[in-house]
C-alpha cells in the first residue's frame, strides 16, 4: 500500500511537468464534463422521447404486489416458498453451509488479485462467492451427469464441502488449536466491513424479493423452476439432472440444494439466495479491482465505480431508465450471477496477468474456474479470450520501440485515435437515418475499432521494459492450455455445442446423464449462427434501445458513457508510470470492442430476438469505459475534478432511484418479508 502511494506521489510530479502541466491535465476532463449540458440540450431538442422510451419498460418498473403472477407465462408466484407448505427446514439448513463453502473455494482466486490482502476478511469472503461459483460448475455438471437424483445432489454437496475444507485446512487447523484467539473482538475496520456486507445482503434480499415484475428471480429463472418441479415429481426427461444448452450455470450450481431430498418444493429459495449473494459479491469485487488500480482516493473511486456500474441509469438523462441491452443494470434488472461474473471476470484476469498474482492460487482451482466460464453467457468467453491474447501481445511488443511517443505528434495521433474510436458509433448512427443504404456505414465502426487497436499497439511498443522472449513463449503455452480448457468446458456444459450430436453421444457413452434430451429455452433457434450476415443493417432492436435511431438517439443511450470515457482518457495522464500505459491500453481495447459489438448487434442481419441477446456483447466494454473513466477522474490530483465526478456519479445513481417506483417496491417487499418471517 505504501509503495502504491509513493508511486502515485511520484506520478503527480511527473504528470504535472514544468509550469502549466497540471492545468493542462485538468483541461480535457473539465471540458468533457462541462459539455454534458450541451449534450442534454441536443438530446431534448431533437425530438427523442425519453418518456416514450422509458414507457417501453414501464410494466417492469411499476410497483407490484409481492408473489403474484404479473405476466402471462411468468408464473413465479406459483413457486413461492413461503406458502402452501413449500418451505423445507432442510433447505434452510443447507443454504448457509453451501454458501459458505462456495465462498471458501473462491477465496484463493480473490487472494491472487493484487492488493486484495489489504481488505478485511468479510470483504474477502463475500468477494470470493462469485469466483467460487465459477469453480464448482464443471465438477457439479459431471457429478450430476454420472449419478441420478437425488444421489448426485448429495454427492455434489459433499464434494463441495470437502473441497472447501481442503483448500482452507490451515486456517481451520489454527482455529481449532486456538479458537479464542480467532473469536476475539475484531478490529474496527473488520467490524465496519462486516456491518456493511450484512447491510448490503439485507438490501439485496429486500430488493430481489420482488424486483419489478419478477418475484425472487428474473424471468428466465422461471424455466428452471418449472423443470425443477417437474423433475421432483418424476415428470422430467429422466432420472438425471436435466441438461441445458443455454446459461446452464444457475441450474447446475443450485442443483445440490434443490434436489438434496426428493419431494421438496422450495426450489425457488436456493436460486434467490444465490442471486442475493451474487449481487453483493459483484459490487464488492468491483470495489476490490478499482482499489487495486486507482492511483489516489482509492476508497472513493471504488465506491463510486461500484455504485455507477451497479445502479446508475446508463442514459443521458438520469430521470429515466432505458434498456440498452437485455437485463440492463445489474441491481435494477439483472440478478443472474453468471452475467455478473461475466462482467467483472475480464478485469480480474487482466489485473492478475499484468501484475502477477499476489498469492498464486492452486492450479486445479484456476483450471476449474476456466471450465466454469463455459457455462455462463458466451460474451464472457469472447471478452476473456481477448484479455488473454491481448496481454500476451502486449508483453511481446513491450519495449520494442522505446521513445516512440517522445514527440508531441505521436501523442496527438494516439489521442486522436482514442477520440475517433468513441465518436465512430455516433457518426455511424447519426448517418443511418440520412442514407438509403446504411450497410456501408458498418465500415465506420470497423475503422474506429482498428484505430483504437493501432493506438494500443503503439502504446505497447513504447511501454517501458524490454520484452522477455522466454516469458512470452511460456505465456503462449499457458494461453494455448487455457483455450484448451475452455473448449473442454464448452463440451461439458453443452453451451452452444449441444447441436453437435457426436459430442452428446461421446459424453453419453461415459456419463449416462448426457443421454437425456437437451433442454433449451429456444432463444437462438430462430436464427442459427450460420444465417448471420455482415454487413446487413437490421436495427430491429432500435425500437427498444433507440441507440440506432440517429445521432440524438445514440447520445440518449450512450452520451453519458462517451463523456465520462473521453474525460477519463485525458485524466489517465495523471496515473503513475507504467500503470498509465496499462490503463490506457485497456481503455483503447474497450473502445475497439464497443465498436465491434455494435457491428455484431446492428450489422449482422440478426432478427430482433437474437439481436437483443447479442446486445450483451456491449456490456463489458460499456462498463469498462465507465469504470476506467470514473476511476481516472476521481484519482486526479485536482480535487475539483474529483468532486465533480463524485457529484455526477451520485446524481446518476440517486436521481433515477428517487423518481422510480423502487422505493415504494422496497417498502412493499419489506412488509411482506417481515410478515413471512
GROMACS .gro file of C-alpha atoms in nm, residues 4 22 80 84 104 133 160 168 177 191 246 251 277 294 309 343 373 412 428 442 459-460 466 507 546 559:
model
   26
    4UNK     CA    1   0.146   0.240  -0.433
   22UNK     CA    2  -0.116   2.033  -1.400
   80UNK     CA    3  -4.344  -1.902  -0.353
   84UNK     CA    4  -4.853  -2.383   0.077
  104UNK     CA    5  -1.428  -2.063   0.076
  133UNK     CA    6  -1.949  -2.004  -0.820
  160UNK     CA    7  -1.804  -2.900  -0.238
  168UNK     CA    8  -0.875  -2.387   0.391
  177UNK     CA    9  -0.595  -2.507   1.805
  191UNK     CA   10  -1.633  -0.470   1.224
  246UNK     CA   11  -2.806  -2.208  -2.266
  251UNK     CA   12  -2.937  -2.469  -1.284
  277UNK     CA   13  -2.514  -1.316  -0.259
  294UNK     CA   14  -0.673   0.376  -0.860
  309UNK     CA   15  -2.196   0.005  -1.254
  343UNK     CA   16  -1.884  -0.850  -1.650
  373UNK     CA   17  -1.651  -1.985  -1.772
  412UNK     CA   18  -0.160   1.376  -3.066
  428UNK     CA   19  -2.244   0.589  -3.788
  442UNK     CA   20  -2.053  -0.059  -4.081
  459UNK     CA   21   0.142   0.223  -2.654
  460UNK     CA   22   0.267  -0.133  -2.618
  466UNK     CA   23   1.213  -0.491  -2.290
  507UNK     CA   24  -2.031  -3.797  -2.338
  546UNK     CA   25  -3.308   0.364  -2.968
  559UNK     CA   26  -2.381   1.001  -2.437
   0.00000   0.00000   0.00000
